[in-house]
CSV table of C-alpha atoms in Angstrom, one decimal:
chain,number,residue,atom,x,y,z
M,239,MET,CA,49.8,157.4,62.3
M,240,VAL,CA,51.4,154.1,62.9
M,241,MET,CA,52.2,154.4,66.5
M,242,SER,CA,48.6,155.0,67.6
M,243,GLY,CA,46.9,154.5,70.9
M,244,GLU,CA,45.1,151.4,69.7
M,245,LYS,CA,46.1,148.0,71.2
M,246,PRO,CA,48.3,146.0,68.9
M,247,GLY,CA,46.3,143.6,66.9
M,248,THR,CA,46.7,139.9,66.4
M,249,ARG,CA,46.0,139.7,62.6
M,250,THR,CA,48.0,137.4,60.5
M,251,ALA,CA,49.9,138.6,57.4
M,252,ALA,CA,47.4,136.8,55.2
M,253,ASP,CA,44.5,138.5,57.0
M,254,ALA,CA,46.0,141.9,56.5
M,255,ALA,CA,46.7,141.4,52.8
M,256,GLU,CA,42.9,140.9,52.3
M,257,ALA,CA,41.9,144.0,54.3
M,258,GLU,CA,41.0,147.3,52.7
M,259,ALA,CA,44.0,149.7,52.8
M,260,PRO,CA,43.5,152.9,54.7
M,261,ALA,CA,43.3,156.2,53.0
M,262,SER,CA,46.7,157.9,52.5
M,263,PRO,CA,47.5,161.6,51.9
M,264,ARG,CA,50.3,160.6,49.6
M,265,ALA,CA,50.1,159.4,46.0
M,266,PRO,CA,47.9,156.3,45.6
M,267,MET,CA,49.7,153.0,45.9
M,268,SER,CA,49.3,150.0,43.7
M,269,LEU,CA,47.4,147.0,45.0
M,270,ARG,CA,50.7,145.1,45.4
M,271,GLU,CA,52.2,147.9,47.4
M,272,ARG,CA,49.1,148.2,49.5
M,273,LYS,CA,49.2,144.5,50.3
M,274,LYS,CA,52.9,144.8,51.1
M,275,GLN,CA,52.4,147.6,53.5
M,276,LEU,CA,49.5,145.8,55.2
M,277,THR,CA,51.7,142.7,55.6
M,278,TYR,CA,54.4,144.9,57.2
M,279,GLN,CA,51.9,146.2,59.7
M,280,ALA,CA,50.4,142.8,60.5
M,281,VAL,CA,53.8,141.2,61.2
M,282,SER,CA,54.9,144.1,63.3
M,283,ASP,CA,51.6,143.9,65.3
M,284,ALA,CA,52.1,140.2,66.0
M,285,ALA,CA,55.7,140.8,67.1
M,286,ILE,CA,54.9,143.7,69.4
M,287,ALA,CA,52.0,141.8,71.0
M,288,LEU,CA,54.5,139.1,71.9
M,289,PHE,CA,57.2,141.6,73.1
M,290,LEU,CA,54.7,143.4,75.3
M,291,GLU,CA,53.6,140.1,76.9
M,292,ARG,CA,57.0,138.5,77.4
M,293,GLY,CA,59.8,141.0,76.7
M,294,PHE,CA,61.8,141.7,73.6
M,295,ASP,CA,64.7,139.4,74.4
M,296,LYS,CA,62.5,136.4,75.4
M,297,VAL,CA,60.7,136.2,72.1
M,298,SER,CA,62.4,134.4,69.1
M,299,VAL,CA,62.1,135.3,65.5
M,300,ALA,CA,60.7,131.8,64.8
M,301,GLU,CA,57.8,132.5,67.3
M,302,ILE,CA,57.0,135.8,65.6
M,303,ALA,CA,57.0,134.2,62.2
M,304,ALA,CA,54.6,131.5,63.5
M,305,ALA,CA,52.3,134.1,65.0
M,306,ALA,CA,52.2,136.0,61.8
M,307,ASP,CA,51.7,132.9,59.7
M,308,ILE,CA,54.8,133.4,57.6
M,309,SER,CA,58.2,131.7,57.3
M,310,LYS,CA,61.4,133.0,58.9
M,311,PRO,CA,63.0,133.8,55.5
M,312,THR,CA,59.8,135.8,54.5
M,313,LEU,CA,59.9,137.7,57.8
M,314,PHE,CA,63.5,138.7,57.2
M,315,ARG,CA,62.7,139.9,53.7
M,316,TYR,CA,60.3,142.4,55.4
M,317,PHE,CA,62.4,143.1,58.5
M,318,PRO,CA,66.2,142.7,58.2
M,319,ALA,CA,66.6,142.9,62.0
M,320,LYS,CA,64.4,141.9,64.9
M,321,GLU,CA,64.5,145.4,66.2
M,322,ASP,CA,62.9,146.7,63.0
M,323,LEU,CA,59.7,144.8,64.0
M,324,VAL,CA,59.3,147.4,66.7
M,325,LEU,CA,60.8,150.5,65.0
M,326,HIS,CA,58.4,149.9,62.0
M,327,ARG,CA,56.0,152.0,64.0
M,328,PHE,CA,58.2,155.0,63.4
M,329,ALA,CA,58.7,154.3,59.7
M,330,ASP,CA,56.1,156.9,58.7
M,331,HIS,CA,57.9,159.5,60.8
M,332,VAL,CA,61.4,159.1,59.4
M,333,ASP,CA,60.9,161.9,56.8
M,334,GLU,CA,58.2,163.8,58.7
M,335,SER,CA,60.3,166.9,59.4
M,336,ALA,CA,61.5,166.9,55.8
M,337,ARG,CA,57.9,166.8,54.6
M,338,VAL,CA,56.9,169.7,57.0
M,339,VAL,CA,59.7,171.8,55.6
M,340,ALA,CA,59.0,170.9,52.0
M,341,GLY,CA,55.3,171.6,52.4
M,342,ARG,CA,55.5,174.8,54.4
M,343,ALA,CA,53.5,177.9,53.4
M,344,GLU,CA,55.1,180.6,51.2
M,345,GLY,CA,57.0,183.0,53.4
M,346,GLU,CA,57.2,180.6,56.3
M,347,SER,CA,60.7,179.7,57.5
M,348,PRO,CA,61.6,176.0,58.0
M,349,LEU,CA,62.1,176.5,61.7
M,350,ASP,CA,58.7,178.2,62.0
M,351,ALA,CA,57.0,175.4,60.1
M,352,LEU,CA,58.6,172.8,62.4
M,353,ARG,CA,57.7,174.7,65.5
M,354,ARG,CA,54.1,175.0,64.4
M,355,HIS,CA,54.0,171.3,63.5
M,356,TYR,CA,55.4,170.2,66.8
M,357,LEU,CA,53.1,172.4,68.9
M,358,ASP,CA,50.2,171.0,66.9
M,359,GLY,CA,51.4,167.5,67.7
M,360,LEU,CA,51.4,168.4,71.4
M,361,GLU,CA,47.9,169.8,71.3
M,362,ARG,CA,46.7,166.5,69.6
M,363,GLN,CA,48.7,164.4,72.1
M,364,ASP,CA,50.5,162.7,69.2
M,365,PRO,CA,52.4,159.8,70.6
M,366,VAL,CA,55.5,160.7,68.6
M,367,THR,CA,55.8,163.9,70.8
M,368,GLY,CA,55.9,161.7,73.9
M,369,LEU,CA,52.8,163.5,75.2
M,370,CYS,CA,50.4,160.6,75.3
M,371,ASP,CA,49.1,158.7,78.3
M,372,VAL,CA,47.1,156.0,76.4
M,373,PRO,CA,48.1,152.8,78.2
M,374,GLN,CA,49.0,150.9,75.1
M,375,VAL,CA,51.3,153.7,73.9
M,376,LEU,CA,52.9,153.9,77.3
M,377,ALA,CA,53.5,150.2,77.2
M,378,PHE,CA,55.0,150.4,73.8
M,379,LEU,CA,57.4,153.3,74.8
M,380,ARG,CA,58.4,151.4,77.9
M,381,LEU,CA,59.3,148.5,75.7
M,382,LEU,CA,61.3,150.8,73.4
M,383,TYR,CA,63.2,152.8,75.9
M,384,GLY,CA,63.7,149.9,78.2
M,385,THR,CA,65.5,147.7,75.6
M,386,PRO,CA,69.1,148.8,74.8
M,387,SER,CA,69.1,147.2,71.3
M,388,LEU,CA,65.9,149.1,70.4
M,389,VAL,CA,67.3,152.4,71.6
M,390,ALA,CA,70.4,151.8,69.5
M,391,ARG,CA,68.2,151.0,66.4
M,392,LEU,CA,66.1,154.1,67.1
M,393,HIS,CA,69.2,156.2,66.6
M,394,ALA,CA,69.6,154.8,63.1
M,395,TYR,CA,66.1,155.9,62.3
M,396,GLN,CA,66.8,159.3,63.7
M,397,SER,CA,69.9,159.5,61.5
M,398,ARG,CA,67.7,158.9,58.5
M,399,SER,CA,65.4,161.7,59.7
M,400,GLU,CA,68.4,164.0,60.0
M,401,ALA,CA,69.6,163.2,56.5
M,402,ALA,CA,66.1,163.7,55.0
M,403,LEU,CA,65.7,167.0,56.7
M,404,ALA,CA,69.2,168.2,55.7
M,405,GLU,CA,68.2,167.4,52.0
M,406,ALA,CA,65.0,169.4,52.4
M,407,LEU,CA,66.9,172.3,53.8
M,408,GLY,CA,69.3,172.4,50.9
M,409,GLY,CA,71.9,169.7,51.4
M,410,SER,CA,74.9,171.8,52.3
M,411,VAL,CA,77.2,171.3,55.2
M,412,THR,CA,75.4,174.1,57.0
M,413,ASP,CA,72.1,172.4,56.3
M,414,ARG,CA,73.3,169.1,57.7
M,415,LEU,CA,74.5,170.8,60.9
M,416,ALA,CA,71.1,172.5,61.2
M,417,ALA,CA,69.3,169.3,60.7
M,418,GLY,CA,71.3,167.5,63.3
M,419,GLN,CA,70.5,170.2,65.9
M,420,ILE,CA,66.8,170.2,65.0
M,421,ILE,CA,66.3,166.5,65.2
M,422,ALA,CA,68.2,166.4,68.5
M,423,VAL,CA,66.0,169.0,70.0
M,424,LEU,CA,62.8,167.2,68.8
M,425,ARG,CA,64.2,163.9,70.3
M,426,ILE,CA,65.0,165.4,73.6
M,427,LEU,CA,61.7,167.3,73.9
M,428,SER,CA,59.7,164.1,73.2
M,429,LEU,CA,61.8,162.0,75.5
M,430,GLU,CA,61.3,164.5,78.3
M,431,ASN,CA,57.5,164.4,77.8
M,432,TRP,CA,57.5,160.7,78.0
M,433,GLN,CA,59.6,160.6,81.1
M,434,ARG,CA,57.3,162.9,82.9
M,435,ILE,CA,54.2,160.9,82.0
M,436,SER,CA,56.0,157.6,82.8
M,437,GLY,CA,56.6,159.1,86.2
M,438,GLY,CA,52.9,159.2,86.8
M,439,ARG,CA,51.6,162.5,85.4
M,440,THR,CA,48.8,162.7,82.9
M,441,ALA,CA,49.2,164.2,79.4
M,442,ASP,CA,47.0,167.1,80.4
M,443,GLN,CA,49.2,167.8,83.4
M,444,VAL,CA,52.4,167.8,81.4
M,445,TYR,CA,51.0,169.8,78.4
M,446,GLY,CA,51.9,173.3,79.8
M,447,ASP,CA,55.4,172.3,80.6
M,448,ALA,CA,55.8,170.5,77.2
M,449,VAL,CA,54.7,173.7,75.3
M,450,GLU,CA,57.1,175.8,77.4
M,451,ALA,CA,60.0,173.4,76.8
M,452,ALA,CA,59.2,173.3,73.1
M,453,GLU,CA,59.2,177.1,72.9
M,454,GLN,CA,62.5,177.3,74.7
M,455,GLY,CA,64.0,174.6,72.4
M,456,PHE,CA,63.0,176.4,69.2
M,457,ALA,CA,64.2,179.7,70.6
M,458,GLN,CA,67.6,178.2,71.2
M,459,LEU,CA,67.6,176.8,67.7
M,460,ARG,CA,66.7,180.2,66.3
M,461,SER,CA,69.4,182.0,68.2
M,462,GLY,CA,71.9,179.4,67.4
M,463,LEU,CA,71.0,178.9,63.7
M,464,GLY,CA,70.3,182.5,62.8
M,465,LYS,CA,67.3,184.1,61.2
M,466,GLY,CA,67.9,182.7,57.7
M,467,ARG,CA,67.3,179.1,58.9
């Protein structure tokens, strides 16, 4: 996943374009698309390294472009807003819930598939669940949740997740209402996990509470959305 426990690198965009692309479970990309994705990652890495060192508001776009060895106009072609340089790490999760629903086993309900997927993420201590105490991940999340403009931009990403999930559920008004509730529950669960760890507890210490909270959240969704959802 993009938001990993690895320390953000200091590669330039040019370096990344020459690197070998990682394996992907999706359809193979063209060489041009692979280079484009690697450039996205390299520029984001350079920006986040600066943000973690000095703070989001104290780093200019010009400094980021220089660190990534690209021009400002080129940077803005990849990232329309400064906040997107950070939120890029969530880009591969925007349609994650929709993909889980679309790829669920025959006979498995969408809610059961999402519950299974989230509990699996907790077991793996996936950073997107908030249950991760890797120092670099904690630093990234403190940057994210401690910067109002980043939190606001995160809501836009979550709105896209909601829209994708609603489409996977069927696209009706009822499906959109269900998607809104599901994405809200996932957001709150993950934020609660991060807040507990940020308060000084380890991921292993929080795990039991995180599973219990997730079960409660999905139980509330089930009772509120009905058996057919």
